[in-house]
Amino acid sequence: MRLKSLKLSGFKSFVDPIQVDFPGIMCGIVGPNGCGKSNIIDAIKWVKGELSAKSLRSESLQDVIFNGSDNRKPVSHCSVELFFDNSENFLGGEYLKFDEVSVKREMGRDGQSTYFINNASARRRDVQDLFLGTGLGANSYAIIEQGIISSLVSAKPEELRSYVEEAAGITKYKERKRETESRIKRTSENIDRLKDLEDEVKRSIRRLNAEANLTTKYKKLREKEKELSKFLINSEINALTDQLKSAEKENKSTEDGIEKLDGERLAFTSKRDVSKTKLMEGLKDLEDQQRVFFELGAKISLIEEKEKSSNTRISELELEQEKNKKNLADLSDDGGAVETSSAESDVEKVIESEVSTEIKNFQGKIDESVLEILKQSLIKFWKKGFDFGKGKGSDNSETINSLKEQFVERNKAIITEIEGIKKDLKNEKSGLSDLVENRKEQEGKITTLRANQDNLNEEVRKFEAEITRLETQKEAISQKRNEEEVNKRSLENEIKEKTEKLDTYKDVKDIQGEEEDISIELERLQQKIMNLGPINFAAPETLEAEKQRKEVLTSQIEELVESLSKLDEAIKKIDRESNKSFNDCLNSTNKFLEEIFPKLFDGGFCKLNPVDSSEDSGLILMARLPGKKNTKLSQLSGGEKALTALALVFSLFSINPAPFCLLDEVDAPLDDENTVRFINLVSEMSSKVQFIFVTHNKISMEKSTHLLGVTMRDLGVSKVVSVDVEQAMELAQS
Ligand code: ATP
Ligand code: MG
């Protein structure tokens, strides 16, 4: 495999896109100091995935991007691409079919790199794998940077070992070993993790076992509880049904009681109504009788009044009679010597006074006007009786006689009237005793009727009291009936509830026993259930699941343990193989050193020896120059060191030639003689390896098959041109 060309853009001083071809097998790169020669070496290291800024002679990774010059602005990203000739199928595997393989790395200012192999996006890892074991791997002995060749001889034992390992291709083994070890680590971790899980599951199984047992126990107790409850519910229903029956009976008798009370009340009501009717009738009777009584009283009063007025009249008449008699007597005594005029006026006076007296009795009883009329009529009547007109013109005796006659007549009339009055009065009074008798009788009747009414009233009151008593009683009994109804309903509800509950116990076994015993047993059972504490009902199912999980875990652990032992075996194999390769390689290197060292130094001896006897012991370079004592390597001159280091590098190349070798001014410390030796060796080796070397040395330039001149005409910007030796020399010295 040969490096055909290199494309650079924005990398360090190579700001413009440029393609550098390496046509020969010994390409010398020439140019003045600081023109960018070593930047080409850096570019190749960078593409391979270098992450150390220091190793790229930068402070940070981004520093590899062109950061500007006097005339040029900085750029935002850089890219480097290597083109390999793979026509000899140096790169196998998936690259076997490609005659040319390109590897590219790009990076922006953010420091993010992207890699491509044959223009297909790739990981850094893929790029590293590509170079692994080719001598261009991580511990590459194929790139000898400027100024380090001398220090190679005094490299640390581990570093020297790593060069041999790279040459032996052990880096590949190491990578495999690292992978296997990390797989072992992962597997062990997985095993640990699974074991932790298994332990956890085991603990959980133990706990669940206990919980599941508890659940089973609980279920059994609950089943038994149901049996006992069923029995008790049954008995309760029976008891309740009995209670309901007696309640219904009681209710019935209460209803009957109410009915009886209603009957009694009705009877009293009708009795009361009868008494009330009687009372009404009696009242009417009483009123009638009272009316009769008052009528009788009125009649009696009338008669008594009449008697009184008759007696008064009789007295008046008797008085008048007396007066008349006196007048008669007077008239008889005077012998009629009474002047007519005076007699007439006397009579008129008498008449008027008589009439006035008469009238007085009616005063206040009849109207004044009527009274006046009556008075005038009476006067007229009286005067007529005396018939004064007749007497006019006759003589006095006649008049007196006439008067006498009139008085006599009058007295006769008075007697007749008195008799008439007396007779009338007698008639009237004859009925009075009957009336009085009747009234007395009537009074008796009224008294009887009143007593009767009182009795009836008393009766009605008693009946009312009885009705009220019955109603109160009914109210109380109705209250009782309502309570009974409520009680009945609650009993019915209770029975319904219990029956419904019993329905859910259909599948529960029926048991026999004494209610009391069963109650006690149920109580004990419930206490037991309480004592069980919280129950995990999911425990049996969870237990099953956990058992299955444990089985899976156990088999996973077994599998992992098995693969772990396989990995251990693989490690051992890798170790065996890599140890063998390492030892083979070390032997071959030493063998080559034995050959090459004397060639370079005209004798002498050089060997790589393990520091100790451990399997991964570091290496130490032993050298003895011809004619000199076995001096310490550190005491060698710069040129001697460089030449010794080159001997070592070329020995490694002889074992595992990398596709190309980059040497940056390794010939700088050498004198001409040694430069000739060095370049001859390079030339010899170039049959197997492509050499690209930076040099200022004309001898080296002359030996190279192709010369590339690096210039920096445009300050800060590197350019590459093909030059011949003369031009190269000119360039180097410019
Ligand atoms: P010598 O012969 O002395 O070894 P050289 O040719 O090897 O010199 P290099 O080391 O390749 O020189 O290049 C150094 C130059 O590259 C310096 O001038 C430096 O400024 C320039 N350089 C390095 N990094 C960058 C960068 N990121 N951007 C621009 N220029 C850079
Ligand atoms: Mg340099």
PDB file of C-alpha atoms in Angstrom, residues 323-325 327-328 331 347 350 386 402-412:
ATOM      1  CA  LYS A 323    -172.450  63.818  95.365  1.00  0.00           C
ATOM      2  CA  ASN A 324    -175.672  63.422  93.512  1.00  0.00           C
ATOM      3  CA  LYS A 325    -177.392  62.406  96.672  1.00  0.00           C
ATOM      4  CA  ASN A 327    -176.987  67.651  95.511  1.00  0.00           C
ATOM      5  CA  LEU A 328    -180.411  66.187  95.698  1.00  0.00           C
ATOM      6  CA  LEU A 331    -181.786  70.881  96.136  1.00  0.00           C
ATOM      7  CA  VAL A 347    -173.851  72.709  87.254  1.00  0.00           C
ATOM      8  CA  VAL A 350    -169.566  70.702  88.678  1.00  0.00           C
ATOM      9  CA  PHE A 386    -178.982  68.320  82.511  1.00  0.00           C
ATOM     10  CA  SER A 402    -185.670  68.436  86.444  1.00  0.00           C
ATOM     11  CA  LEU A 403    -182.251  68.600  88.081  1.00  0.00           C
ATOM     12  CA  LYS A 404    -183.485  66.423  90.902  1.00  0.00           C
ATOM     13  CA  GLU A 405    -184.855  64.021  88.443  1.00  0.00           C
ATOM     14  CA  GLN A 406    -181.701  64.071  86.559  1.00  0.00           C
ATOM     15  CA  PHE A 407    -179.727  63.400  89.739  1.00  0.00           C
ATOM     16  CA  VAL A 408    -182.064  60.612  90.590  1.00  0.00           C
ATOM     17  CA  GLU A 409    -181.842  59.324  87.089  1.00  0.00           C
ATOM     18  CA  ARG A 410    -178.189  59.637  87.248  1.00  0.00           C
ATOM     19  CA  ASN A 411    -177.912  57.755  90.447  1.00  0.00           C
ATOM     20  CA  LYS A 412    -180.172  55.059  89.070  1.00  0.00           C
TER      21      LYS A 412
END
